[in-house]
CSV table of C-alpha atoms in Angstrom, one decimal:
chain,number,residue,atom,x,y,z
H,30,HIS,CA,3.3,-20.6,-4.2
H,31,LEU,CA,5.4,-20.8,-1.4
H,32,PHE,CA,8.3,-18.0,-1.6
H,33,TYR,CA,9.7,-18.4,1.8
H,34,GLY,CA,10.1,-21.7,4.1
H,35,ILE,CA,11.8,-21.2,7.1
H,36,LYS,CA,13.2,-24.0,9.3
H,37,VAL,CA,14.3,-22.8,13.1
H,38,HIS,CA,16.1,-25.4,14.7
H,39,THR,CA,16.5,-25.1,18.5
H,40,ASP,CA,18.1,-27.3,20.8
H,41,SER,CA,16.7,-25.6,24.0
H,42,THR,CA,14.1,-27.7,25.8
H,43,TYR,CA,12.2,-24.6,27.2
H,44,VAL,CA,12.1,-22.8,23.7
H,45,TRP,CA,11.0,-26.4,22.5
H,46,LYS,CA,8.4,-26.6,25.2
H,47,ILE,CA,6.9,-23.4,23.8
H,48,VAL,CA,7.1,-23.8,20.1
H,49,ARG,CA,6.5,-27.6,19.3
H,50,ASP,CA,3.3,-26.9,19.4
H,51,GLN,CA,2.9,-25.1,16.4
H,52,GLU,CA,-1.1,-25.2,15.8
H,53,ARG,CA,-1.2,-23.3,19.4
H,54,LEU,CA,1.3,-20.8,18.3
H,55,LEU,CA,-0.7,-19.7,15.3
H,56,SER,CA,-3.9,-19.4,17.6
H,57,LEU,CA,-2.1,-17.8,20.7
H,58,GLY,CA,-0.9,-15.4,17.5
H,59,SER,CA,-4.4,-14.2,17.0
H,60,CYS,CA,-4.0,-12.4,20.4
H,61,TYR,CA,-3.5,-8.8,20.1
H,62,THR,CA,-2.2,-8.2,23.3
H,63,SER,CA,-0.6,-9.8,25.4
H,64,GLN,CA,-3.2,-9.9,27.8
H,65,GLU,CA,-5.0,-11.4,25.6
H,66,MET,CA,-3.1,-14.1,25.3
H,67,LEU,CA,-2.7,-14.3,29.3
H,68,SER,CA,-6.0,-14.7,29.4
H,69,ARG,CA,-6.5,-17.5,26.3
H,70,LEU,CA,-3.7,-19.1,28.5
H,71,GLY,CA,-5.9,-18.8,31.5
H,72,VAL,CA,-2.5,-17.3,33.5
H,73,THR,CA,-3.4,-14.6,35.8
H,74,ASP,CA,-0.1,-13.0,36.7
H,75,GLY,CA,1.9,-13.6,33.4
H,76,SER,CA,4.6,-15.3,36.0
H,77,SER,CA,5.3,-18.3,34.4
H,78,PHE,CA,5.6,-17.4,30.9
H,79,ASN,CA,8.0,-14.9,29.6
H,80,ILE,CA,5.3,-13.2,27.8
H,81,ASP,CA,7.7,-10.2,26.7
H,82,ILE,CA,8.8,-12.9,24.4
H,83,LEU,CA,6.0,-15.1,23.9
H,84,HIS,CA,3.7,-12.8,22.4
H,85,PRO,CA,5.9,-11.6,19.5
H,86,LEU,CA,7.0,-14.3,18.9
H,87,ALA,CA,3.4,-16.0,18.3
H,88,ARG,CA,2.6,-12.8,16.5
H,89,SER,CA,5.0,-13.0,14.1
H,90,PHE,CA,4.8,-16.8,13.7
H,91,SER,CA,1.2,-16.5,13.2
H,92,ARG,CA,1.6,-13.3,10.5
H,93,LEU,CA,4.5,-15.1,8.9
H,94,ASN,CA,2.8,-18.2,8.3
H,95,GLY,CA,-0.6,-16.8,6.5
H,96,GLN,CA,-2.7,-16.2,9.2
H,97,LYS,CA,-5.1,-13.2,9.4
H,98,GLU,CA,-4.6,-10.5,11.4
H,99,PRO,CA,-6.8,-9.3,14.6
H,100,PRO,CA,-9.3,-6.3,13.8
H,101,GLN,CA,-6.9,-4.3,15.6
H,102,SER,CA,-3.8,-5.0,14.1
H,103,LYS,CA,-4.1,-1.4,11.3
H,104,ASN,CA,-0.3,-1.7,10.2
H,105,HIS,CA,0.0,-5.3,9.6
H,106,ARG,CA,-0.6,-8.2,7.0
H,107,PRO,CA,0.0,-11.7,7.1
H,108,PHE,CA,2.3,-13.4,4.3
H,109,TYR,CA,0.9,-15.7,2.0
H,110,ASN,CA,4.1,-17.0,0.2
H,111,SER,CA,6.0,-18.0,3.8
H,112,ARG,CA,5.9,-21.0,6.0
H,113,VAL,CA,8.0,-21.4,9.4
H,114,LYS,CA,8.3,-24.0,11.0
H,115,PHE,CA,10.3,-24.9,14.3
H,116,CYS,CA,12.0,-28.2,14.5
H,117,SER,CA,14.4,-30.0,17.8
H,118,SER,CA,17.7,-30.2,17.2
H,119,PHE,CA,17.5,-34.1,18.7
H,120,ASP,CA,14.6,-35.4,16.8
H,121,GLY,CA,16.8,-36.9,14.9
H,122,LYS,CA,17.2,-35.3,11.8
H,123,LEU,CA,20.3,-33.5,12.3
H,124,GLN,CA,24.2,-35.4,12.0
H,125,PRO,CA,26.1,-34.4,15.4
H,126,SER,CA,28.1,-32.3,13.2
H,127,GLU,CA,24.9,-29.9,11.9
H,128,ILE,CA,24.0,-29.8,16.0
H,129,LYS,CA,27.9,-28.6,16.5
H,130,THR,CA,27.4,-25.7,14.1
H,131,LEU,CA,24.2,-24.9,15.3
H,132,LYS,CA,25.6,-24.7,18.9
H,133,GLU,CA,29.0,-23.1,17.5
H,134,LEU,CA,26.4,-19.7,15.6
H,135,GLY,CA,24.4,-19.9,18.4
H,136,LYS,CA,27.2,-19.2,21.0
H,137,SER,CA,28.3,-16.5,18.4
H,138,ALA,CA,25.1,-14.7,17.8
H,139,ALA,CA,24.6,-14.5,21.6
H,140,MET,CA,28.0,-13.1,22.2
H,141,TRP,CA,27.5,-10.6,19.4
H,142,GLN,CA,24.3,-9.4,20.9
H,143,PHE,CA,25.5,-9.2,24.4
H,144,ASN,CA,28.4,-7.1,23.3
H,145,ARG,CA,26.2,-4.9,20.9
H,146,GLU,CA,24.0,-4.1,23.7
H,147,ARG,CA,26.9,-3.4,26.4
H,148,SER,CA,28.7,-1.1,23.6
H,149,PHE,CA,25.2,1.5,24.1
H,150,ILE,CA,25.9,1.4,28.2
H,151,PRO,CA,27.3,4.9,28.7
H,152,LYS,CA,30.3,4.8,31.4
């Protein structure tokens, strides 16, 4: 029984290129370490990927979609009653007013995070 059905919409072409192949993202989520992930991607230095973002994203996506955890993972377990799906805002399924609202909410969230981080910087 599915308890949580989460849809994440993005209007970022960069993000969409990373998350659109959800089977690939699930596969990468089985990599326990970022180095293991880079190896699976065939990348030697990681400069062409934001591995600091991609690794936790793929791991979380994998776990939230019920994929079995790697053997090294002792403190995590998969969620069997949730599904996460990524969607592009430009796939024609959202109305222009919904896209505008998402952009405004995204900008608001980014500004909140920026201001929050700045408040922790000692003066």
